[in-house]
XYZ file of C-alpha atoms in Angstrom:
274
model
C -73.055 -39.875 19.257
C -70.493 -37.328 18.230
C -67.308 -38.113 16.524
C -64.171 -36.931 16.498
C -63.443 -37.035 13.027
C -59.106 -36.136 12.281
C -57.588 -36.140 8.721
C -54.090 -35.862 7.300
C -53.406 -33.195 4.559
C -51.303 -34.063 1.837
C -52.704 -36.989 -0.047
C -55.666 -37.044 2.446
C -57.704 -34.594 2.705
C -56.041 -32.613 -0.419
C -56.031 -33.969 -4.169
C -53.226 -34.273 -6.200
C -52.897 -30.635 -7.532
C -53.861 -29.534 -3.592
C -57.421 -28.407 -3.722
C -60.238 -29.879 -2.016
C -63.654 -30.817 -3.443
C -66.511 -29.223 -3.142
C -67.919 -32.469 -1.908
C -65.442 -32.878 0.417
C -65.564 -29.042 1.829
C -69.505 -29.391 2.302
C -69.143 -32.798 4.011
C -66.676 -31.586 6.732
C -68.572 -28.680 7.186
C -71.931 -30.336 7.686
C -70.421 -32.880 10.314
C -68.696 -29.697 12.417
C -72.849 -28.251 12.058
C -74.216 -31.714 13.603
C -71.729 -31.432 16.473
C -69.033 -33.346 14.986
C -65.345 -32.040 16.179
C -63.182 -32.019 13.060
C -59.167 -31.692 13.381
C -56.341 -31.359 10.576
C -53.282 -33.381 11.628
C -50.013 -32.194 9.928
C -46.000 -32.201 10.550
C -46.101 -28.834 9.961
C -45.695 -25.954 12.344
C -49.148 -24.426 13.075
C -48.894 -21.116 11.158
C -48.070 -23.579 8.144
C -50.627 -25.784 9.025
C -53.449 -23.042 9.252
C -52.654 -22.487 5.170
C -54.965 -24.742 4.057
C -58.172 -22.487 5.787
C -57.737 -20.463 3.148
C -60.193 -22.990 1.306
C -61.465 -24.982 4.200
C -62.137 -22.237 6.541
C -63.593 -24.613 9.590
C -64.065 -24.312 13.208
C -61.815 -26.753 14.829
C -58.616 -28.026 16.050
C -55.213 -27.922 13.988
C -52.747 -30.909 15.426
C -49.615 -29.610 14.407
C -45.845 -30.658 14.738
C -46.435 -34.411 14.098
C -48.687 -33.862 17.019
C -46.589 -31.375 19.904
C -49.104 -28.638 19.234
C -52.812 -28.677 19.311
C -54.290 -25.342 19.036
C -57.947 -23.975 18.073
C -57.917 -22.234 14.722
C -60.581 -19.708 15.855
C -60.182 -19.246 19.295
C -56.750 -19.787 19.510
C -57.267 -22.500 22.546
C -53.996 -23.890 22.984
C -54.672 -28.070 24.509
C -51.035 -29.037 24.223
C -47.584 -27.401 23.447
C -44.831 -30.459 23.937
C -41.329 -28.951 23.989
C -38.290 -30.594 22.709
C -36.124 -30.825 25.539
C -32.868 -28.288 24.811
C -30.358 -30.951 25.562
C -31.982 -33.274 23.201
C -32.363 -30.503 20.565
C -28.481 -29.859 21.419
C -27.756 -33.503 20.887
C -29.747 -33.301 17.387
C -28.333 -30.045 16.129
C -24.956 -31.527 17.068
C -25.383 -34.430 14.760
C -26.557 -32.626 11.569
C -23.962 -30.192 12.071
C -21.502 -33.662 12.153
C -23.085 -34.904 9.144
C -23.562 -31.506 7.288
C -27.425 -32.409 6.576
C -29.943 -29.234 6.298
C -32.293 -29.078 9.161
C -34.877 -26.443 10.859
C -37.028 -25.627 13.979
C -40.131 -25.538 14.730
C -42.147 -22.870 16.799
C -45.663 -22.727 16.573
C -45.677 -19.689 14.369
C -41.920 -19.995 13.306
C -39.456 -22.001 11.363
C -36.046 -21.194 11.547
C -33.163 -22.530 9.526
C -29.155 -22.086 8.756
C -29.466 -22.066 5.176
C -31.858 -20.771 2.626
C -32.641 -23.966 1.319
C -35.199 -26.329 0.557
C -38.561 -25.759 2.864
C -37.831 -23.060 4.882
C -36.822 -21.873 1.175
C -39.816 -22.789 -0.526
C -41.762 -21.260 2.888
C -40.204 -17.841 2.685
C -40.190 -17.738 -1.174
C -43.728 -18.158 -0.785
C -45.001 -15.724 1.771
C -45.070 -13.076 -0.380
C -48.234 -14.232 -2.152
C -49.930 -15.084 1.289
C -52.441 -12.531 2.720
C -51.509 -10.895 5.906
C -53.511 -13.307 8.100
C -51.544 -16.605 6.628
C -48.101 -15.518 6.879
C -45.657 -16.492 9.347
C -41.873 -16.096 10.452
C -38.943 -17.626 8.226
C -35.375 -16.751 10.599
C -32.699 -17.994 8.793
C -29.346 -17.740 11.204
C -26.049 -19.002 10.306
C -25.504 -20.639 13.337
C -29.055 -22.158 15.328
C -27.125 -23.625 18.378
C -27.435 -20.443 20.059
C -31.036 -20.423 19.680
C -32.135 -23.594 20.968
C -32.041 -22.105 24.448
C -33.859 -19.429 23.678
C -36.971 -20.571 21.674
C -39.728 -23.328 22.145
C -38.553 -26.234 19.688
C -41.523 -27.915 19.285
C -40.106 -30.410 16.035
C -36.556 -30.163 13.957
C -36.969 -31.269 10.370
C -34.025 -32.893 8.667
C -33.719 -33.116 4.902
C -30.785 -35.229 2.843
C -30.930 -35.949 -0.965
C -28.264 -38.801 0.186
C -29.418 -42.077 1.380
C -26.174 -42.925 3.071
C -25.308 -40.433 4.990
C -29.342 -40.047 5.552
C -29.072 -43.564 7.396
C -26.389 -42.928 9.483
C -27.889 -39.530 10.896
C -30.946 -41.306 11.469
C -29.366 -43.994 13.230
C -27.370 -41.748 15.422
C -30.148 -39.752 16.786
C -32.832 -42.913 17.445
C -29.510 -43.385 20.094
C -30.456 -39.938 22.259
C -32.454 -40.525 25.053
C -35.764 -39.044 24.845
C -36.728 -38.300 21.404
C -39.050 -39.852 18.598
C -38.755 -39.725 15.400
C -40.948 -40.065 12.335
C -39.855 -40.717 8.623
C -42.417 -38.973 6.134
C -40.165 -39.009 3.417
C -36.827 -41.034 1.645
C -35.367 -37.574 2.347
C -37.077 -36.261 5.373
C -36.743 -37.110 8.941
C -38.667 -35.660 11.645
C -37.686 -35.100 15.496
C -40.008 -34.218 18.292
C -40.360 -34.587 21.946
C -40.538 -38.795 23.261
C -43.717 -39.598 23.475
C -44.585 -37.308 20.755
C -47.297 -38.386 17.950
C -50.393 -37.306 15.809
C -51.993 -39.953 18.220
C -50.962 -38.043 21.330
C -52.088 -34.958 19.792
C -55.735 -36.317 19.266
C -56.141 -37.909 22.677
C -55.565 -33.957 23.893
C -58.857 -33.216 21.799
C -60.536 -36.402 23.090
C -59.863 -36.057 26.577
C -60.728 -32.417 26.395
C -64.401 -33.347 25.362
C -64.772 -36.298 27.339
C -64.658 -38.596 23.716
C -64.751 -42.398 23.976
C -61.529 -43.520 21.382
C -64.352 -45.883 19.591
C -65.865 -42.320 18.647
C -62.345 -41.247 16.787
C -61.980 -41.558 13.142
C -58.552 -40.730 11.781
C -57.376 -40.818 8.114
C -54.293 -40.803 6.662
C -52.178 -41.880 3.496
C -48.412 -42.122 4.771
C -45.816 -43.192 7.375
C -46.449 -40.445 9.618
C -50.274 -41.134 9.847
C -49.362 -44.636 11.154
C -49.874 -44.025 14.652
C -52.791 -42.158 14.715
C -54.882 -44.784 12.246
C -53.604 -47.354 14.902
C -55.220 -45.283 17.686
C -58.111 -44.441 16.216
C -61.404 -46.385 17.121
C -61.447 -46.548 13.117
C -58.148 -45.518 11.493
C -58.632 -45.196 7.879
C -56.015 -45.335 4.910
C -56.633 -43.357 1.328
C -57.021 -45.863 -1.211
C -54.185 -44.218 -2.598
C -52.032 -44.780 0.927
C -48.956 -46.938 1.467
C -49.212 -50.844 1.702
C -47.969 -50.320 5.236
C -50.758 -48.393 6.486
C -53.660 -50.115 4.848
C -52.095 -52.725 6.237
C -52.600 -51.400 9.778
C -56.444 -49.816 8.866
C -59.705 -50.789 9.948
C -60.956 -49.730 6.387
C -59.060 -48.999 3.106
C -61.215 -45.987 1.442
C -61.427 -44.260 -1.838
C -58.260 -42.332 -2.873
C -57.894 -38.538 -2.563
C -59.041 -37.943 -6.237
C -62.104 -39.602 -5.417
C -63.337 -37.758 -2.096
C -62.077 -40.675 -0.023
C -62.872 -38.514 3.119
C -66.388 -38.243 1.952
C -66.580 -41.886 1.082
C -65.091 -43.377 4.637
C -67.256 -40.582 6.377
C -70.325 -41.517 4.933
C -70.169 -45.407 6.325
C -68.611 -44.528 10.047
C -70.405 -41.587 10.665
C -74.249 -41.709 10.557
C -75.478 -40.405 7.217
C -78.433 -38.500 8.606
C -75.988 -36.178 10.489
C -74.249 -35.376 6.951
């Protein structure tokens, strides 16, 4: 029966110093061969996202965006693309500005941000040592309310080094109508369309091939991979994930220094096929 198999990055699929095993490479790659579907989920844009198959160069689905975008990494298939309304990215962009917090946008190949700082920093610092295929568009502009009616805002990142003014922004936008929010971080804060999850973004694959939910495995390791383990027909946590999500898991499995993936993959997916 085939399985659609979807894994977090960080802390998931990656180990600490963000390579992947061998073990864990040839295992993913063998389950795609037997008919498997594999998927990354991430909260990053896609062109971010599509980083990591520069070492895990598979044929399969990248749920990006905390789920708005699902997109084919070979063929370029595009199953969703979930907009942030513009008067609910005005409403955001109003609030950070209020607060003075650093924030960005996502496109699917684009971040954009008012200040030089932090990831879109450590993004276009970085894209110099990409290859040609992997890089992507950093716009930094010093004023984005102009362009939130002219680009696709598929997720706005917020980042704040202070917990108290971190709160209140927080607590301000949960108030707009029609957004959700995700917490990855004590100092990041995530803002996509309502509705908007890594769950939503693998019922897109599921429904696309016709894939009973029983048949999804999903792994994760933080906060963000909450809904999606929920979903899942098995939701797996890292052995190395928060309290809150093995809390939450159908099975706790090895941490990411230990091929975790492998481990969890091996007992829910039928070991002849790997």
């Amino acid at each position: 029966m085939r399985k659609l198999i979807v894994s977090d990055i960080d802390g998931t699929l990656l180990r600490n110093d963000k390579s992947i095993s061998d073990h864990t490479k040839n295992t993913i790659f063998k389950a795609i061969e037997d008919g498997h579907i594999f998927a990354i989920a991430t909260g990053r844009m896609h062109g971010a996202g599509k980083i990591i198959t520069q070492t895990l160069d598979y044929n399969g689905y990248l749920i990006s965006c905390n789920g708005a975008v699902v997109k084919h990494l070979k063929t370029g298939e595009l199953l969703q693309a979930i907009e942030l309304p513009k008067e609910t990215a005005h409403a955001v962009v109003k609030i950070c500005k209020k607060y003075d917090v650093y924030f960005h946008f996502y496109d699917i190949e684009t971040i954009y941000a008012e200040r030089r700082e932090h990831l879109a920093k450590g993004y276009a610092d970085g894209m110099a040592e990409l290859p040609e295929a992997f890089k992507f568009n950093v716009v930094f502009e010093s004023d984005l309310s102009g362009f939130v009616d002219k680009v696709p805002i598929y997720k706005i990142g917020l980042y704040s080094e202070h917990p108290e003014i971190f709160q209140k922004v927080m607590q301000e936008i949960n108030l707009i109508s029609g957004v959700q929010t995700c917490k990855s971080l004590t100092t990041s804060f995530d803002v996509m369309a309502e509705g908007v999850s890594k769950a939503t973004g693998i019922e897109a694959i599921r429904n696309h091939y016709n894939i009973p939910v029983e048949n999804v495995i999903a792994l994760g390791d933080n906060e963000n991979d909450m809904d999606m383990v929920k979903y899942a027909g098995v939701g797996v946590a890292m052995g190395n994930a928060t309290e809150a999500l093995k809390a939450v898991a159908d099975f706790v499995t090895k941490d990411n220094e230990s091929d975790g993936l492998v481990y969890a993959l091996e007992r829910f997916v039928n070991e002849s096929q790997l």
